[in-house]
Short mmCIF file of C-alpha atoms and ligand atoms in Angstrom, two decimals:
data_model
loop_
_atom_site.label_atom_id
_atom_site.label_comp_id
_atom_site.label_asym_id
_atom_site.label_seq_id
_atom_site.Cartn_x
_atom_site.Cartn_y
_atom_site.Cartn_z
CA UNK A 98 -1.33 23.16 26.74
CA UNK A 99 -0.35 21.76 23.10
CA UNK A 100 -3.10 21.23 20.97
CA UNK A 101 -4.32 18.01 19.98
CA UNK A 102 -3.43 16.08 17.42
CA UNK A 103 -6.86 15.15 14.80
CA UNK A 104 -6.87 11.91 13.33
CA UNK A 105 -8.84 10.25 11.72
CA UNK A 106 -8.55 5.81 11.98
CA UNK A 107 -9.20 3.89 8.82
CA UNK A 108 -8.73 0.73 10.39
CA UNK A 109 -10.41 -3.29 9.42
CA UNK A 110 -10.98 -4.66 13.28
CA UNK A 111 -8.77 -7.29 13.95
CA UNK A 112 -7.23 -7.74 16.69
CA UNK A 113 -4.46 -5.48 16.86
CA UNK A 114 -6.73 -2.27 15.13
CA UNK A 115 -8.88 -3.09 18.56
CA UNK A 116 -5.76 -2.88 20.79
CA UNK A 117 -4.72 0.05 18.77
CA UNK A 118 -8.33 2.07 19.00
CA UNK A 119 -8.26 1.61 23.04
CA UNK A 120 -4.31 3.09 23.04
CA UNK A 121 -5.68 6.35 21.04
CA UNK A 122 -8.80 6.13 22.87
CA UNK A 123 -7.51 6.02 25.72
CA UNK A 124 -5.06 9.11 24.81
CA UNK A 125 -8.07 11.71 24.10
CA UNK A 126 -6.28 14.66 26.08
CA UNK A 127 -3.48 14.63 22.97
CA UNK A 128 -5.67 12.92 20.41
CA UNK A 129 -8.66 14.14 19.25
CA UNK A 130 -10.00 11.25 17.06
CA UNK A 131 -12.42 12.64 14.48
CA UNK A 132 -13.67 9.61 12.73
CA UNK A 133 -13.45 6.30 12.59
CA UNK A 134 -13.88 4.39 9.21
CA UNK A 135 -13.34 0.67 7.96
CA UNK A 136 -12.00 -1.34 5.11
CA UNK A 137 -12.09 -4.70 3.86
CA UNK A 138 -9.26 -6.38 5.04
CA UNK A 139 -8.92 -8.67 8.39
CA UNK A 140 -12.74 -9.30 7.86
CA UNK A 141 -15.41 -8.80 5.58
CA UNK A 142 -16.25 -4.86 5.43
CA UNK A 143 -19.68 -6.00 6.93
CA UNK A 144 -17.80 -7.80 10.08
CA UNK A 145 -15.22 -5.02 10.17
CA UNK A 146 -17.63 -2.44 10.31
CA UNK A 147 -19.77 -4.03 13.35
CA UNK A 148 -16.46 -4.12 15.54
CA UNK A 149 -15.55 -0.26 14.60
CA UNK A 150 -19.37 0.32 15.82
CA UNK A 151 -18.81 -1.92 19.04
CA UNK A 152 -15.06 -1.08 20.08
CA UNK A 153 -16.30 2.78 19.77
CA UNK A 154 -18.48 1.89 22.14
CA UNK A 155 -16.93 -0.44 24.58
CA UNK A 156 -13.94 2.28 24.50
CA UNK A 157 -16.30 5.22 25.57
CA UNK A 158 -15.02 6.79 22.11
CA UNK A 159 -18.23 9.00 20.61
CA UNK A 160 -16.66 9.85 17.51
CA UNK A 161 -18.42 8.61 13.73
CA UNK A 162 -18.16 5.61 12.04
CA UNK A 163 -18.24 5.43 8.42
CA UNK A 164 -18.16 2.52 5.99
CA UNK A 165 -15.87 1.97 3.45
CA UNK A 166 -14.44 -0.18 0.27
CA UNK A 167 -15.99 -3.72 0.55
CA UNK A 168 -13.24 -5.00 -1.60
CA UNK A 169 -9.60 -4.00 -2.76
CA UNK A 170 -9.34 -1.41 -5.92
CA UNK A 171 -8.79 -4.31 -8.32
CA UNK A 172 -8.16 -7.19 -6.62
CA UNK A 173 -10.47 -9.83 -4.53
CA UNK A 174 -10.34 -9.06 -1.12
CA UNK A 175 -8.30 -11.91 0.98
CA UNK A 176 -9.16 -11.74 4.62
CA UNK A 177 -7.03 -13.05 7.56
CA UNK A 178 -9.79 -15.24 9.79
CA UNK A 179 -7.11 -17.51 10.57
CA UNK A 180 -5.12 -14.97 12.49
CA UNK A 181 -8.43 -13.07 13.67
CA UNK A 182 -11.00 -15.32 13.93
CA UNK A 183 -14.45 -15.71 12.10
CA UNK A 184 -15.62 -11.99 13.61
CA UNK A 185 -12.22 -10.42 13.44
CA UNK A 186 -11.73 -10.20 16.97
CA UNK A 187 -11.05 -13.83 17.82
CA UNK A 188 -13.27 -15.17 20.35
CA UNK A 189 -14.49 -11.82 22.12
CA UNK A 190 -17.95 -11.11 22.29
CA UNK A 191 -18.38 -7.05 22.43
CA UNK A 192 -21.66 -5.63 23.94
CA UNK A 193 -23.62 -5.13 20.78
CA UNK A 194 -23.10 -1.56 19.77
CA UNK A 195 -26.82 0.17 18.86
CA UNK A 196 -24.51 2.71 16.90
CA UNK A 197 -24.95 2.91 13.05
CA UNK A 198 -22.39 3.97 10.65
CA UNK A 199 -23.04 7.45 8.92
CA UNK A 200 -25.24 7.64 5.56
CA UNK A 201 -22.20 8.56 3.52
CA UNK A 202 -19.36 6.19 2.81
CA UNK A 203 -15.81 6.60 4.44
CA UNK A 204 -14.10 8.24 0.94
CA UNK A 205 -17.17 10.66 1.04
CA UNK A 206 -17.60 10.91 4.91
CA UNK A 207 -12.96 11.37 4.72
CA UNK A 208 -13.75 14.45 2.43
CA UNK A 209 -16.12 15.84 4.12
CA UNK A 210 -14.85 15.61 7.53
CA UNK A 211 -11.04 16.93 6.13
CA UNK A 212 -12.48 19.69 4.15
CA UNK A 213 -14.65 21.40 6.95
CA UNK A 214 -11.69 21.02 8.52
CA UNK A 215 -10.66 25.28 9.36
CA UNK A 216 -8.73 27.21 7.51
CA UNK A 217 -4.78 26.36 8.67
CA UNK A 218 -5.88 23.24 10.24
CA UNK A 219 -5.15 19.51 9.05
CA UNK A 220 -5.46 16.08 9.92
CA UNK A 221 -3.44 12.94 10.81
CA UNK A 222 -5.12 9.83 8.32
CA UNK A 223 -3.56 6.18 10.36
CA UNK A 224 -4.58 3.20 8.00
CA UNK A 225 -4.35 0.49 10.32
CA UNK A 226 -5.49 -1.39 7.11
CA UNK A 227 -5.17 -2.02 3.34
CA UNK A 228 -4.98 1.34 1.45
CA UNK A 229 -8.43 0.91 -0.24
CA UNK A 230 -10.24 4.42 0.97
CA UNK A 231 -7.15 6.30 1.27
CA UNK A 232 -6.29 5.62 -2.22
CA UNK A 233 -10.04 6.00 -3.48
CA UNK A 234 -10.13 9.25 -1.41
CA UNK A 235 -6.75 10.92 -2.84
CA UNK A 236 -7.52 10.05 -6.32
CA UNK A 237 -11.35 11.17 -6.11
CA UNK A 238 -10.43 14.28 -4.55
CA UNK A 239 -6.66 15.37 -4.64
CA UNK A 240 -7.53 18.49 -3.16
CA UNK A 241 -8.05 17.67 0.06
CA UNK A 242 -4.46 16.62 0.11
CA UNK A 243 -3.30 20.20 1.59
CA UNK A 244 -5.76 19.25 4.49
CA UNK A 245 -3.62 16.11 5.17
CA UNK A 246 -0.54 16.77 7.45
CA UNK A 247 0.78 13.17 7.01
CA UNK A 248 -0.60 9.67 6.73
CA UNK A 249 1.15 7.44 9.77
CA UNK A 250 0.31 3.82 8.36
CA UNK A 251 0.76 0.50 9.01
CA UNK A 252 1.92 -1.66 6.22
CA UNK A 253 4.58 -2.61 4.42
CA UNK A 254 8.15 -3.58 5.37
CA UNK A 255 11.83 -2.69 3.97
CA UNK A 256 13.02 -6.88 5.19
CA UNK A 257 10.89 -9.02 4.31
CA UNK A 258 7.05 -10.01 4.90
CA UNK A 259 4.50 -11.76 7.27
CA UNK A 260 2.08 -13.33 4.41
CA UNK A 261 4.71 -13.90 1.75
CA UNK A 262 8.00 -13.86 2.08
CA UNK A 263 8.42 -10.38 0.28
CA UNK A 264 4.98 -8.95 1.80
CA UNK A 265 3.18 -7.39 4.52
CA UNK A 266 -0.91 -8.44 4.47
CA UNK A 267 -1.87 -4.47 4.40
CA UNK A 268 0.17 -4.06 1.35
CA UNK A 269 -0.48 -7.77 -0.13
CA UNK A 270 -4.11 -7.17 -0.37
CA UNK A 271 -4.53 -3.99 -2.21
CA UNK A 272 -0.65 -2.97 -3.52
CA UNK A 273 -2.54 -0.64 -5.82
CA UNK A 274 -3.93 1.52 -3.30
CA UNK A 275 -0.70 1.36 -0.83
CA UNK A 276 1.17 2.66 -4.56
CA UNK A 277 -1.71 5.33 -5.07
CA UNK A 278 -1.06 6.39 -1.60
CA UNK A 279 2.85 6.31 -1.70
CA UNK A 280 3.30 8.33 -4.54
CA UNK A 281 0.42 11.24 -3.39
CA UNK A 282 2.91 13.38 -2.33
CA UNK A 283 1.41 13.81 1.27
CA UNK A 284 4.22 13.04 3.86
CA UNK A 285 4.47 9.55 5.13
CA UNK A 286 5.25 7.50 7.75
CA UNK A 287 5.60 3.63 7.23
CA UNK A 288 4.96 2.05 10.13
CA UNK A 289 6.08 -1.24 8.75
CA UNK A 290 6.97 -4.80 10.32
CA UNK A 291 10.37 -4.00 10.36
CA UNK A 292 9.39 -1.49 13.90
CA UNK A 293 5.98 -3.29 14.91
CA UNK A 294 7.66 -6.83 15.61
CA UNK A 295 9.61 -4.99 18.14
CA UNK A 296 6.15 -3.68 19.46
CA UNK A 297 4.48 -6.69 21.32
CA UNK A 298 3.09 -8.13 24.27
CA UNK A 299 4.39 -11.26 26.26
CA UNK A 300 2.64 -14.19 27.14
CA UNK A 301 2.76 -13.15 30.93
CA UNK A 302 1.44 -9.83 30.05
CA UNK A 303 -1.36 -11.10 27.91
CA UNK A 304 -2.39 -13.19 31.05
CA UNK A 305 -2.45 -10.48 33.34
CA UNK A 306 -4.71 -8.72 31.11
CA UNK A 307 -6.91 -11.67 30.94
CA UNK A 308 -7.20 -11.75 34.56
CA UNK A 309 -7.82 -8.43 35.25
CA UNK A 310 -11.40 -7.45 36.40
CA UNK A 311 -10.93 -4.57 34.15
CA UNK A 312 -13.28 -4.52 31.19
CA UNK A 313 -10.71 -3.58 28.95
CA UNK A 314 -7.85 -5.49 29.86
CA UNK A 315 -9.71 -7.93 30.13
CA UNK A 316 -11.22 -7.95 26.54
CA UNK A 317 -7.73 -6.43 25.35
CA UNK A 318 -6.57 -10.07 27.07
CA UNK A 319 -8.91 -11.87 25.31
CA UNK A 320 -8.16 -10.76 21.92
CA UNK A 321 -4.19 -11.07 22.17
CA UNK A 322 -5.14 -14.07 23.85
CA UNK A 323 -6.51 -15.93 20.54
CA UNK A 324 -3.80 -14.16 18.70
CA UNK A 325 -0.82 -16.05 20.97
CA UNK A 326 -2.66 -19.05 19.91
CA UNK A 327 -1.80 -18.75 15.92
CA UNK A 328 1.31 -20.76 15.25
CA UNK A 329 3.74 -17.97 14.57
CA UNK A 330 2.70 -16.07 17.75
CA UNK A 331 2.57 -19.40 19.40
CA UNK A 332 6.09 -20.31 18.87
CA UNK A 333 7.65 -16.91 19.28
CA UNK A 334 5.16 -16.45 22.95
CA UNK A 335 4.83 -13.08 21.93
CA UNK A 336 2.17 -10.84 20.05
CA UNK A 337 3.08 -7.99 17.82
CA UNK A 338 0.60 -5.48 18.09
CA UNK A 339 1.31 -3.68 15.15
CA UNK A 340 -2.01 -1.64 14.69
CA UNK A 341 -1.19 0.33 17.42
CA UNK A 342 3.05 1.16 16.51
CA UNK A 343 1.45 4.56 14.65
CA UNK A 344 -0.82 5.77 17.44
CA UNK A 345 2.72 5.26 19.34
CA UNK A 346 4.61 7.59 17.02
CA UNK A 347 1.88 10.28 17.48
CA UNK A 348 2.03 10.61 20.79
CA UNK A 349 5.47 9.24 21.69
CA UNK A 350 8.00 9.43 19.08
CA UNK A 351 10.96 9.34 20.84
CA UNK A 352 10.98 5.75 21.32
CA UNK A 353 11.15 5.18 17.85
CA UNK A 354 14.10 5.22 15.17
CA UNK A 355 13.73 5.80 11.56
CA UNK A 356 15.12 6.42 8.00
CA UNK A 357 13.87 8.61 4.99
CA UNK A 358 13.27 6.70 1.99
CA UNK A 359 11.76 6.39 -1.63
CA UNK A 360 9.37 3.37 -1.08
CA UNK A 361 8.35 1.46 -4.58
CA UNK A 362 5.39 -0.46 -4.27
CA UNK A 363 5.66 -3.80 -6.28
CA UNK A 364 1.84 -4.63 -7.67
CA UNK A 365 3.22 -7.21 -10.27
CA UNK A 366 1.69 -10.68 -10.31
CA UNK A 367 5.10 -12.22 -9.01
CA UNK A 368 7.22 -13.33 -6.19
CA UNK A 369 7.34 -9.98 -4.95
CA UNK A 370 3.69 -8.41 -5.15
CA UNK A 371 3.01 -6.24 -2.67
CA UNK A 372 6.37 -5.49 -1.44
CA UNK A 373 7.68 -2.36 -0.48
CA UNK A 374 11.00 -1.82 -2.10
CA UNK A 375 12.58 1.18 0.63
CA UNK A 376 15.71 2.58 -1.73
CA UNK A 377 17.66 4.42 1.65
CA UNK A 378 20.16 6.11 -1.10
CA UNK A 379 18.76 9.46 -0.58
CA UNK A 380 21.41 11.08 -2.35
CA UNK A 381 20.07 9.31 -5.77
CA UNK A 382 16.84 10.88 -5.56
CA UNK A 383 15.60 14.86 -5.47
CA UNK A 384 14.74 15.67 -1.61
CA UNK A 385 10.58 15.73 -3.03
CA UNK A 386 11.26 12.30 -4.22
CA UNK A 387 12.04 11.19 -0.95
CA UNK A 388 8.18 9.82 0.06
CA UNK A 389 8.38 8.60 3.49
CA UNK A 390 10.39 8.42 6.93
CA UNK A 391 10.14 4.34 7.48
CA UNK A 392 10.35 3.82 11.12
CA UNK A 393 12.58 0.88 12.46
CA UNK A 394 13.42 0.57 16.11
CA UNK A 395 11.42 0.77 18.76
CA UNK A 396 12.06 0.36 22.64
CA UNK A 397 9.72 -2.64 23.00
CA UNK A 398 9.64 -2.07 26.83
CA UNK A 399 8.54 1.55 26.66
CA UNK A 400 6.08 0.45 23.99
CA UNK A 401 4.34 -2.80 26.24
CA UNK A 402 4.48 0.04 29.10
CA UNK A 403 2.64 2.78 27.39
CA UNK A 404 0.02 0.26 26.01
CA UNK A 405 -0.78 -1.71 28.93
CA UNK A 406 -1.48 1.65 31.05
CA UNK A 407 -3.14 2.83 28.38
CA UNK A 408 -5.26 -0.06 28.48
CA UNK A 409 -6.39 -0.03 32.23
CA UNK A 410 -6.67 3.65 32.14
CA UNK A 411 -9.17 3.44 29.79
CA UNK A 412 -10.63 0.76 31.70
CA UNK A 413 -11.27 2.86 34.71
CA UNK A 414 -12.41 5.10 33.13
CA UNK A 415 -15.33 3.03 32.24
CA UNK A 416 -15.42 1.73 35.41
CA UNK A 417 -16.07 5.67 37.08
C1 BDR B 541 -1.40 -6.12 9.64
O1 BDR B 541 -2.24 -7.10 9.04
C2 BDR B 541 -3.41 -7.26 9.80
O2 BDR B 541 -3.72 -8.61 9.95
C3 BDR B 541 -3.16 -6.58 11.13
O3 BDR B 541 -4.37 -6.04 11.63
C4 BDR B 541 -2.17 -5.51 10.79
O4 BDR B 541 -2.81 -4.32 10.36
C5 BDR B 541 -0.09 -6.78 10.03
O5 BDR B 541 0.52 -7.31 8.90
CA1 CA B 542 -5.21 -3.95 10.76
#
């Protein structure tokens, strides 16, 4: 049997980081999910935190949760309660987890966990979030980076943007970090919206979900359900659940396209802040300049399939 892949999620639950934590949860015989930590980002890190301690939970997932940055490296955080609701995951109301997050914050609680890691081993990091702890975490302690076999993250996009027309939230809120974390040298993989709006659920799916007597499709329904309701999502019927596009690469990459690229991260004050400027002209650069493999096809129906059993496996699961 291959080994499993270790990960680690840095995620800030939202919506589509919950959809995303019950596809890897429920893929524990090739994941093996080391740690779960959150950033400031859909929700405060306060509200963010409590949903990584409940969704661990609710998921069956017994893996740590640690803390992380309450705010972006130098900006004000800017959270997104209009697209996830006041908690951060709509209008769901998760068992209260009696979990606490570990003593140590996530940059602390990241080193340690990748540097006890054995010798010839490494780690998968997948930022479901702004780049806040990854960033603090490379910087703070570059060598950990030969413990790091790539960083899988959502964010970012070579056309265009969802909160400006030049930017992707992830990237909007904390460009420093996402340039920090570019330019580390680690091997990347930009998840960005260019691939996750072809990853997303229908309205008839999403109501299937909701009237399953599954406990996780049915929460999993719930959530996508508010999402639908936003005005983009509303007028399009569909839900892009982005969060969970780099779990999919993991485990099934073959439904996937990509390029390599040099991505520039654009942290000026303009039009463009936050963009992710994806130069394909690999022949201009050295091959070590070449930062990332920027993902942009996907085969949406392979994706809703894998998700949505993913989602009631898990769900019986609990149920047994
Ligand atoms: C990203 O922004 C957040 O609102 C989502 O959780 C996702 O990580 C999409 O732009
Ligand atoms: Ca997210």
């Amino acid at each position: 049997m291959a080994e499993k892949i270790k990960v680690i999620m840095d995620c800030d639950p939202g919506i589509d980081d919950a959809l995303a934590m019950a596809y890897a949860a429920a893929n524990s015989d090739t994941l093996d999910i080391l740690a779960v930590t959150s950033v400031s980002g859909n929700q405060s890190i306060q509200k963010v935190t409590r949903n990584a301690l409940d969704l661990t939970e609710f998921y069956g997932l017994d893996v740590p949760v640690a803390e992380g940055a309450p705010a972006p490296l130098v900006r004000e955080p800017q959270f997104a309660a209009e697209i996830h609701g006041n908690t951060g995951l709509g209008d769901c109301e998760l068992p209260r987890s009696s979990r606490v997050p570990e003593q140590e914050n996530a940059v602390l609680f990241l080193y340690k966990i990748l540097s006890q890691l054995p010798e010839n081993e490494q780690a998968v990091l997948v930022p479901t979030g702004p780049l806040t702890n990854i960033a603090l975490l490379l910087k703070t302690f570059p060598e950990v980076k030969s413990k790091i076999r790539e960083i899988v993250f959502m964010g970012g996009a070579a056309k265009g943007g969802n909160v400006t027309p030049a930017a992707e939230f992830n990237i909007y809120v904390d460009p420093e970090a996402a340039k920090i974390v570019c330019d580390c040298g680690v091997p990347l993989v930009m998840c960005g919206l260019d691939v996750t709006t072809k990853c997303f659920l229908t309205r008839n799916q999403i109501a299937k979900l909701c009237q399953s007597n599954n406990p996780v499709a049915k929460i999993c329904g719930d959530m996508a359900g508010f999402y639908i309701s936003q005005p983009y999502n509303k007028y399009k019927g569909t839900v892009n659940v982005h969060d969970a596009v780099p779990f999919m690469y993991l485990i099934h990459p073959e439904i996937f396209t990509g390029e390599n690229a040099k991505i520039n991260v654009d942290c000026s004050e303009g039009v463009s802040r936050g963009s992710t400027l994806c130069d394909f002209r690999w022949w201009n650069y050295e091959e070590n300049e070449i930062n990332a493999f920027v993902l942009e096809d996907a085969m949406t129906e392979k994706f809703q399939e894998y998700l949505i059993s993913a989602i009631y496996e898990l769900g019986e699961s609990k149920k047994s």
